[in-house]
Backbone as JSON Lines, residues from 0, in Angstrom:
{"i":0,"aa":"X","n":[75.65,-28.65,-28.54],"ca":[76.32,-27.61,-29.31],"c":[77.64,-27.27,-28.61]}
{"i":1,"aa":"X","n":[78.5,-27.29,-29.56],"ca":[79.87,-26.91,-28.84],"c":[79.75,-25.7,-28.46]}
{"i":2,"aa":"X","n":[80.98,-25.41,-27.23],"ca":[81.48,-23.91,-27.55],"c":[82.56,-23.79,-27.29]}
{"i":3,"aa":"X","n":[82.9,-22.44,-27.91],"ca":[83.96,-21.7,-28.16],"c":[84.16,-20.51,-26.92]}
{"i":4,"aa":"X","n":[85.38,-19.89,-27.4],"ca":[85.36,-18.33,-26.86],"c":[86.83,-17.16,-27.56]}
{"i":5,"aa":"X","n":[86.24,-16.37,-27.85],"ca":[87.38,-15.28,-28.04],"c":[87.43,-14.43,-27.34]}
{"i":6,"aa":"X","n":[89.0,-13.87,-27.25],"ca":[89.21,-12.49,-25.81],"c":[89.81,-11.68,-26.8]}
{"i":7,"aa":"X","n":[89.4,-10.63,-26.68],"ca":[89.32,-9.49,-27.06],"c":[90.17,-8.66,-25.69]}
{"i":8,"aa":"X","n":[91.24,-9.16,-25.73],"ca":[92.66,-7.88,-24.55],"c":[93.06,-6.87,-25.2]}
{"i":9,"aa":"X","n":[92.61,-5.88,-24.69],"ca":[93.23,-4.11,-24.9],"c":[94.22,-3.65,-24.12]}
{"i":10,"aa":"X","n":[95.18,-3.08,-24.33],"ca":[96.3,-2.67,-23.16],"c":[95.66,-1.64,-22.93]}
{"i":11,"aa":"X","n":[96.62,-1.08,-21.75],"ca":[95.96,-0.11,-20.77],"c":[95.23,0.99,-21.12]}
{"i":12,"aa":"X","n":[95.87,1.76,-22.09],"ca":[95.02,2.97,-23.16],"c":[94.11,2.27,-23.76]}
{"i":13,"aa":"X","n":[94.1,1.17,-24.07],"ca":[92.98,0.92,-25.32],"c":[93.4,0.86,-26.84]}
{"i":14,"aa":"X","n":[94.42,1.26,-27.03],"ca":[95.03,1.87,-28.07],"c":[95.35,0.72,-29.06]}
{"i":15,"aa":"X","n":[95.11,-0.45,-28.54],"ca":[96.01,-1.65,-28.89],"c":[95.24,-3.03,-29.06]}
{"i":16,"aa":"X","n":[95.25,-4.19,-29.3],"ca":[94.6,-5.09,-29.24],"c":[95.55,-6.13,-29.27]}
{"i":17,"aa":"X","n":[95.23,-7.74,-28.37],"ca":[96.68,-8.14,-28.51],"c":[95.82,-9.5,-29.34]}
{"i":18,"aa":"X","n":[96.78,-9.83,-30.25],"ca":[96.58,-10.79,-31.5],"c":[97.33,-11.96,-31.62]}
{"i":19,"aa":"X","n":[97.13,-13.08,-32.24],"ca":[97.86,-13.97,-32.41],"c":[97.7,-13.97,-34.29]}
{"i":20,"aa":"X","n":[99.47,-14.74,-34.24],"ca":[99.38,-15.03,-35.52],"c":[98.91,-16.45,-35.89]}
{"i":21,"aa":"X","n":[98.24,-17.15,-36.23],"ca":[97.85,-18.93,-36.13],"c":[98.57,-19.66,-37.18]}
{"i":22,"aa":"X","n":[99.2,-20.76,-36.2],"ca":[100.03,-21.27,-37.2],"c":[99.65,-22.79,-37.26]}
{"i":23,"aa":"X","n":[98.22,-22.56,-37.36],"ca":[97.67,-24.19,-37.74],"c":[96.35,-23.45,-37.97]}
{"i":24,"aa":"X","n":[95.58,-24.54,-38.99],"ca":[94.5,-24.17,-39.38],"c":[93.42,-24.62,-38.21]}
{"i":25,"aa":"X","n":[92.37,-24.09,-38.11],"ca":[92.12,-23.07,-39.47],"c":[91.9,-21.61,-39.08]}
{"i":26,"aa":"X","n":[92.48,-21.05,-39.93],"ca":[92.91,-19.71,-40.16],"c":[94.6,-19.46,-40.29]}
{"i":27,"aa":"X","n":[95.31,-20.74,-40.6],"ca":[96.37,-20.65,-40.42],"c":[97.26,-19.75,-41.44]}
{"i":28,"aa":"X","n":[98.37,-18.94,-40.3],"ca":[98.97,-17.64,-41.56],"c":[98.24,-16.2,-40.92]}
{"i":29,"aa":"X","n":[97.45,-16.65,-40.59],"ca":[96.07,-14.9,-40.54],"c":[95.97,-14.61,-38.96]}
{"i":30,"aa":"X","n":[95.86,-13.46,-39.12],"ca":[95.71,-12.97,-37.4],"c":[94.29,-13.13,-36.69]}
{"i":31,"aa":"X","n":[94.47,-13.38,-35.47],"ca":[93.32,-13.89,-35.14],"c":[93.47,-13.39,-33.39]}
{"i":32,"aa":"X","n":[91.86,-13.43,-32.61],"ca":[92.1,-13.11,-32.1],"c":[92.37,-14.63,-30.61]}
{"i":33,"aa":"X","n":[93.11,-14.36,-29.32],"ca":[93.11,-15.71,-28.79],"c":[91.57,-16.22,-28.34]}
{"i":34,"aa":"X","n":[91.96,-17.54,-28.11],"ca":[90.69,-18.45,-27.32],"c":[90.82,-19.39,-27.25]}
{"i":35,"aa":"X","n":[89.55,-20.18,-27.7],"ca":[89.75,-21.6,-27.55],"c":[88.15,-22.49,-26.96]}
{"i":36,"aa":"X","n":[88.25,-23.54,-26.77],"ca":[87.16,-24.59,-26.41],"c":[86.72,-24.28,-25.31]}
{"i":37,"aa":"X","n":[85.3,-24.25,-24.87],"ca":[84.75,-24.44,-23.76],"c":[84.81,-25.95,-23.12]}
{"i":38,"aa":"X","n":[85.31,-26.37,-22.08],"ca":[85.48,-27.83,-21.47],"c":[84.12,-27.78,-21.44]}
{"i":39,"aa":"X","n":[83.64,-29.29,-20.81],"ca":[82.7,-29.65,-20.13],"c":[82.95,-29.72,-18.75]}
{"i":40,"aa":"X","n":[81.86,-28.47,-18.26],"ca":[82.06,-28.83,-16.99],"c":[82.43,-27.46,-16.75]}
{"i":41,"aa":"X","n":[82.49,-26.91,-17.51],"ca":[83.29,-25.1,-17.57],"c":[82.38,-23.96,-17.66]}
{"i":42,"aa":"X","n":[81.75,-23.07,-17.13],"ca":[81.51,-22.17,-17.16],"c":[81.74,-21.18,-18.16]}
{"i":43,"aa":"X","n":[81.23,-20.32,-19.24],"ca":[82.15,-19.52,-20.1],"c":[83.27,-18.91,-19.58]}
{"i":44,"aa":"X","n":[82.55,-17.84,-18.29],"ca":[83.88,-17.31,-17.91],"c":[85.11,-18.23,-17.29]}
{"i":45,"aa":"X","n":[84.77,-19.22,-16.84],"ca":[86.23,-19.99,-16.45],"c":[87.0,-20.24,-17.6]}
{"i":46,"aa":"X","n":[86.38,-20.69,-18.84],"ca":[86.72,-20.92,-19.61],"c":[87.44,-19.93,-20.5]}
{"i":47,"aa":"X","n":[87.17,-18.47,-20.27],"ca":[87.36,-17.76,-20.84],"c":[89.03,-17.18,-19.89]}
{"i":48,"aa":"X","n":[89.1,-17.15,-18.9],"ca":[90.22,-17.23,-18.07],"c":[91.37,-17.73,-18.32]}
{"i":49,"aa":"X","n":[91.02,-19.36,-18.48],"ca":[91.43,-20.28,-18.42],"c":[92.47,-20.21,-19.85]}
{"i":50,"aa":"X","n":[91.54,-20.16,-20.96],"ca":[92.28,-20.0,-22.37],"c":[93.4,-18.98,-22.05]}
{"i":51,"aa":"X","n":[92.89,-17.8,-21.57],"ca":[93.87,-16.69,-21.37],"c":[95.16,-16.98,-21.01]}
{"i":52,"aa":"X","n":[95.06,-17.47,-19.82],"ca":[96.12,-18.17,-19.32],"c":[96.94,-18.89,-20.07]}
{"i":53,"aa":"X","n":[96.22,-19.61,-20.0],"ca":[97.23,-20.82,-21.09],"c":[97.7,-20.53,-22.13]}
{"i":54,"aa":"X","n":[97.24,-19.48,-23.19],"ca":[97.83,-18.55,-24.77],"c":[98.45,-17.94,-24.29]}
{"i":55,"aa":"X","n":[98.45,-16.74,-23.54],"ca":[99.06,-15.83,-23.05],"c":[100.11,-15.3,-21.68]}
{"i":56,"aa":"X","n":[99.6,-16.13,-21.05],"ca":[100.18,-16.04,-19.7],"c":[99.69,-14.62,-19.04]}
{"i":57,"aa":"X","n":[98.68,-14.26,-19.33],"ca":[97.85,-13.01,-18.34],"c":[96.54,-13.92,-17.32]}
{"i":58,"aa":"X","n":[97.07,-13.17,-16.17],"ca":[95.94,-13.76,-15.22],"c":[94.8,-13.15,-14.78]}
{"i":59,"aa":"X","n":[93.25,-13.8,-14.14],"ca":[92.56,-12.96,-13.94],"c":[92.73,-11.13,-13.3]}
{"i":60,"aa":"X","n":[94.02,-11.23,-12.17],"ca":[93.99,-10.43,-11.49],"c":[94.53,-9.42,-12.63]}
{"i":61,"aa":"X","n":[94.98,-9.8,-14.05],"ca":[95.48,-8.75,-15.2],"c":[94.29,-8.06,-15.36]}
{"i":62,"aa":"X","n":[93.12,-8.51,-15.86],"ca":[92.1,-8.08,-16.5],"c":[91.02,-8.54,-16.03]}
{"i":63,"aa":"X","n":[89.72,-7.69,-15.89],"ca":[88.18,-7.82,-15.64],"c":[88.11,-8.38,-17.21]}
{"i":64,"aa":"X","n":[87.33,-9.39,-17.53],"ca":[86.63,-9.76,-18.86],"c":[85.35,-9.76,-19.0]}
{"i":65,"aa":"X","n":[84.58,-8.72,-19.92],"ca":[83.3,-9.02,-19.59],"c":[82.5,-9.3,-20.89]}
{"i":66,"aa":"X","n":[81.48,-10.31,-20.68],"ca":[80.54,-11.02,-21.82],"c":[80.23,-9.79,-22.81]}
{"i":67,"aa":"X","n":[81.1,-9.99,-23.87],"ca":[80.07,-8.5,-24.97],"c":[78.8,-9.35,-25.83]}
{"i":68,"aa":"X","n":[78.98,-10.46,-26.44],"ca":[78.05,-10.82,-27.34],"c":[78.37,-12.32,-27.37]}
{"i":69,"aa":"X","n":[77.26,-13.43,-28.16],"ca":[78.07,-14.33,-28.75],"c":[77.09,-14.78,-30.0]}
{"i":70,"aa":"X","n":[77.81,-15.22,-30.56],"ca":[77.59,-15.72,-31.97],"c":[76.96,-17.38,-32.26]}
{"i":71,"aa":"X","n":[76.14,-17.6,-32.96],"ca":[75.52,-19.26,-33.18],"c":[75.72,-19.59,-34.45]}
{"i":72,"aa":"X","n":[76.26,-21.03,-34.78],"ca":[76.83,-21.02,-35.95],"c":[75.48,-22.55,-36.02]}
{"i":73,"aa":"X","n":[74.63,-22.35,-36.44],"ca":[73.74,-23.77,-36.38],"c":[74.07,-24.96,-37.26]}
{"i":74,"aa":"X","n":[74.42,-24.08,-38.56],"ca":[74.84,-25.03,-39.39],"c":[76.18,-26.68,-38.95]}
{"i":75,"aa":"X","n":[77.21,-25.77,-38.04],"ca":[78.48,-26.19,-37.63],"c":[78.18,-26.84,-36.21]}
{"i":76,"aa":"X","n":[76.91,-26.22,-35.69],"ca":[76.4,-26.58,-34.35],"c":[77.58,-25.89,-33.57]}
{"i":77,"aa":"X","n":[77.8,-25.14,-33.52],"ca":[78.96,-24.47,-32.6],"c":[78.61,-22.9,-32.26]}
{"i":78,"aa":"X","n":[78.67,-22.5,-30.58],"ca":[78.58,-21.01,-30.29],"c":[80.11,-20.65,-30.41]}
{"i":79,"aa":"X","n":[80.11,-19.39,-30.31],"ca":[81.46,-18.61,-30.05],"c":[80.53,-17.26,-28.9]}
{"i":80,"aa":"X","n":[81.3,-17.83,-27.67],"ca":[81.09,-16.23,-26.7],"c":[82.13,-15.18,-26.68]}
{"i":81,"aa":"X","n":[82.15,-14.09,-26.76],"ca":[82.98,-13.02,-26.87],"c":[83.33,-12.37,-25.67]}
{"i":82,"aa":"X","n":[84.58,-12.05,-25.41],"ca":[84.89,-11.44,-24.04],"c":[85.85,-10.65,-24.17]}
{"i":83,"aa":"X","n":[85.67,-9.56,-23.38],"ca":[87.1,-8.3,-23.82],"c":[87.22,-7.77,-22.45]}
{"i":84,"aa":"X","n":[88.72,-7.04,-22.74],"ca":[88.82,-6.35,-21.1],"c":[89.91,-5.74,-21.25]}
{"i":85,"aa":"X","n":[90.29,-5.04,-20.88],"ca":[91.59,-3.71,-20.55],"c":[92.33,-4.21,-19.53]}
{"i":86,"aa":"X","n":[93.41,-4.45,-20.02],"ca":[94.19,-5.17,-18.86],"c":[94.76,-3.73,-17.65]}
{"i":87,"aa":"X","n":[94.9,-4.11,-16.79],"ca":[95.11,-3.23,-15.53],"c":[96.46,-2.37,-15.04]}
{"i":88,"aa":"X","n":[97.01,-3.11,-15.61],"ca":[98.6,-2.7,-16.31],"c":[99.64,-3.22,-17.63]}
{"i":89,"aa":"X","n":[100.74,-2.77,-17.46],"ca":[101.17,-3.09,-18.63],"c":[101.65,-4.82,-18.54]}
{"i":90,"aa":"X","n":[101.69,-5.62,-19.15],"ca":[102.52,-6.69,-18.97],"c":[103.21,-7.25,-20.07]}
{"i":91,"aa":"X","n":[103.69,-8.08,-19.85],"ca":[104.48,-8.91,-21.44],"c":[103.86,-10.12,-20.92]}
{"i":92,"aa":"X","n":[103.55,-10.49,-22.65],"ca":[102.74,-11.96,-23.18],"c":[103.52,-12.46,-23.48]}
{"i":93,"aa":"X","n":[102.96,-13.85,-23.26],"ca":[103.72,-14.99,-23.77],"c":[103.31,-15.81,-24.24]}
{"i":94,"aa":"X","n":[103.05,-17.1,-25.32],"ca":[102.04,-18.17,-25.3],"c":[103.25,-18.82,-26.06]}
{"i":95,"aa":"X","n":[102.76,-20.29,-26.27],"ca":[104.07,-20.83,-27.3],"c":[102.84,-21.31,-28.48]}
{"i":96,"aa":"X","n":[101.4,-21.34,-28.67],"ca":[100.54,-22.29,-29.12],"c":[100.91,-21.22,-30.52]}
{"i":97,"aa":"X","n":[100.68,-19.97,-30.32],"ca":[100.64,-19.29,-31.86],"c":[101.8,-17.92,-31.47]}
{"i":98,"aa":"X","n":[101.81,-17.04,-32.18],"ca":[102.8,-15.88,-32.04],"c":[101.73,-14.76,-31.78]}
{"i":99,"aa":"X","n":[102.06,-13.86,-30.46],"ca":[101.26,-13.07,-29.71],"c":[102.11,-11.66,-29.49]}
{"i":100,"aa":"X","n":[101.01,-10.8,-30.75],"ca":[101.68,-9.23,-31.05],"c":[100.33,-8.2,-30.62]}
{"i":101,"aa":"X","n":[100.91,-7.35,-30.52],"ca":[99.68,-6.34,-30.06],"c":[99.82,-5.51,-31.13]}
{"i":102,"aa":"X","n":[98.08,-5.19,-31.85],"ca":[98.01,-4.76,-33.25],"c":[97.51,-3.31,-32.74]}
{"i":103,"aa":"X","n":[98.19,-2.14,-33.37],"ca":[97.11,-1.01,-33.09],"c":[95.18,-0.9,-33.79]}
{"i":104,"aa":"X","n":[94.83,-0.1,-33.79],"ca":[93.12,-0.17,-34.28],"c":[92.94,0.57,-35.35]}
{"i":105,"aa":"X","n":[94.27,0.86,-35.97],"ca":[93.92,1.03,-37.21],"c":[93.54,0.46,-38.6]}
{"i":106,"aa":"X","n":[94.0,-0.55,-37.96],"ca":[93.76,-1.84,-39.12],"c":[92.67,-2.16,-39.96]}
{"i":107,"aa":"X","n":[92.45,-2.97,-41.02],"ca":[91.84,-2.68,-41.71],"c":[90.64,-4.57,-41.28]}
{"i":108,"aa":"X","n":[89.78,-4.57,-39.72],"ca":[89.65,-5.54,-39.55],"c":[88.92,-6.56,-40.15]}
{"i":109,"aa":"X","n":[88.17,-6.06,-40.94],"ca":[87.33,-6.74,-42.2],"c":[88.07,-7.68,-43.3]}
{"i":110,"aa":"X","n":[89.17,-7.27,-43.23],"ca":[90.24,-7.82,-44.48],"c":[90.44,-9.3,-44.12]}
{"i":111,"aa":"X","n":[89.43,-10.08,-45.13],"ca":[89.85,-11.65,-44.54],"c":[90.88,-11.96,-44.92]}
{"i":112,"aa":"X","n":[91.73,-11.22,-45.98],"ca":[93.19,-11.72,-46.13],"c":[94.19,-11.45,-44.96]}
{"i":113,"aa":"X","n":[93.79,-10.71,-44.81],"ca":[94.56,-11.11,-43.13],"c":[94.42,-11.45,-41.9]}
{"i":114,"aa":"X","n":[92.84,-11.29,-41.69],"ca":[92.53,-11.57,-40.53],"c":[91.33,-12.75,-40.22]}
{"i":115,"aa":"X","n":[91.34,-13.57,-39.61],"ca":[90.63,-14.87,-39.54],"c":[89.37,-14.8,-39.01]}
{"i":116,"aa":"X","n":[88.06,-15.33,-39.2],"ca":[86.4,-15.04,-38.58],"c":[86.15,-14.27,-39.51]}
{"i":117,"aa":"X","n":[86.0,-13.86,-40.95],"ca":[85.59,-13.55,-42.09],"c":[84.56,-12.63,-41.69]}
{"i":118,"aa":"X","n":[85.55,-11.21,-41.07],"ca":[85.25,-10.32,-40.55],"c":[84.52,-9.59,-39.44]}
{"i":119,"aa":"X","n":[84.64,-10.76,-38.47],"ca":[84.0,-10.59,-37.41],"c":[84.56,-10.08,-36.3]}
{"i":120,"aa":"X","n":[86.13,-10.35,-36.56],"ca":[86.56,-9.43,-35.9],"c":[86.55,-8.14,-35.5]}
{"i":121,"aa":"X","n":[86.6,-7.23,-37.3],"ca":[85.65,-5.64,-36.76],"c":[84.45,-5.88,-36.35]}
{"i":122,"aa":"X","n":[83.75,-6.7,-36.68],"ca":[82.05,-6.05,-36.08],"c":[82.6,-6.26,-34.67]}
{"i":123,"aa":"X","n":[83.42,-7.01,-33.9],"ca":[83.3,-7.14,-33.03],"c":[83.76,-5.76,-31.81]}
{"i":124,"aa":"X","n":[85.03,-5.14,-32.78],"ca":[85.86,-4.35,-32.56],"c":[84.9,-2.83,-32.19]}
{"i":125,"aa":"X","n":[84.23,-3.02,-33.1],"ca":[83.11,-1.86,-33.62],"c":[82.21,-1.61,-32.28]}
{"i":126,"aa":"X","n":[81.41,-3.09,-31.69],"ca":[80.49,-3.41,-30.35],"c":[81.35,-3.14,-29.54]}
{"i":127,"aa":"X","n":[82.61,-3.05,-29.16],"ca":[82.85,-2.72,-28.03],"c":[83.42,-1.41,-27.89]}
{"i":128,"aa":"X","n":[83.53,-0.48,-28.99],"ca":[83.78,0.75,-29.26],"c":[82.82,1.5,-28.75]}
{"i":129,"aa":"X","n":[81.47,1.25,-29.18],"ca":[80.31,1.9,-28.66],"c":[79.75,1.43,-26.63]}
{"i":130,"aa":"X","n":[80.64,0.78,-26.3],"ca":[80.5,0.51,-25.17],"c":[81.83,0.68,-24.11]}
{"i":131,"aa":"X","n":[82.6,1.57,-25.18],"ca":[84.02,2.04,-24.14],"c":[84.32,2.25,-23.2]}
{"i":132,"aa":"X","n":[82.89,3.21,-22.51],"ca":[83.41,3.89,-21.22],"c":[83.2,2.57,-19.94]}
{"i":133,"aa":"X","n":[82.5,1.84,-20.06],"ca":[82.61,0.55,-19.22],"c":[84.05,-0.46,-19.48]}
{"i":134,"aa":"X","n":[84.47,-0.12,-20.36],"ca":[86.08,-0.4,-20.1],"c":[86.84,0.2,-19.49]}
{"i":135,"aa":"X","n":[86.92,1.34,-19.69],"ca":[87.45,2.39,-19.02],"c":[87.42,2.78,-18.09]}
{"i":136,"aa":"X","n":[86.42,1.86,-17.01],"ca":[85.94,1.8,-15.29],"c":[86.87,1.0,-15.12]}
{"i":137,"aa":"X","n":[87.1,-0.02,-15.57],"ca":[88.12,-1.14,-14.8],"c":[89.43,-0.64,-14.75]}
């Protein structure tokens, strides 16, 4: 079974979520959040680092990331692990793979017309809401 991973980065308040726009399918056009493939040979969390890096240009020492949930897609044979974290200060992103904006949380994250994982993004948004104040330690 393959895997995946999505990061879920909050700036320093929380206030914020940082997003990509994808400009290849699939989900291409729609906001999404970053990630990418688990190697072989990779650990989630390395892997989960690792993507960071490479989309964004934030490094571990930016952000603690910690395992919230993950998802099994059996049909597709593919996991997706989920990882979020409050970055430690402010920084500027960079990636060249897609376009990387920081969305506030008002959004409407269910809306598959705009946003890619046919709404999994809020549920996801939602699980780590109810588990805030452990963000808010780092």
């Amino acid at each position: 079974m393959q895997g995946y991973n999505v990061l879920m980065i909050y700036n320093t308040s929380m206030d914020q979520l940082l997003m990509c726009k994808r400009l290849k399918d699939p989900y291409k056009g729609l906001s999404n959040l970053v990630g990418g493939k688990i190697e072989s040979g990779e650990t989630g969390i390395e892997s989960a680092y690792r993507e960071l890096l490479e989309e964004t240009s934030i490094t571990k020492e930016d952000v603690s990331l910690h395992h919230v949930m993950d998802f099994k897609y059996y049909m597709q044979n593919c996991y997706v692990e989920v990882y979020a974290g409050r970055l430690k200060h402010d920084i500027t992103v960079s990636g060249e793979e897609n376009e990387l904006y920081w969305s506030d949380l008002k959004q409407n994250f269910f809306d598959m017309m705009l946003f890619a994982g046919e709404g999994n993004i809020g549920h996801m948004i939602e699980q780590v809401n109810m588990s805030k104040s452990l963000f808010l330690k780092d």
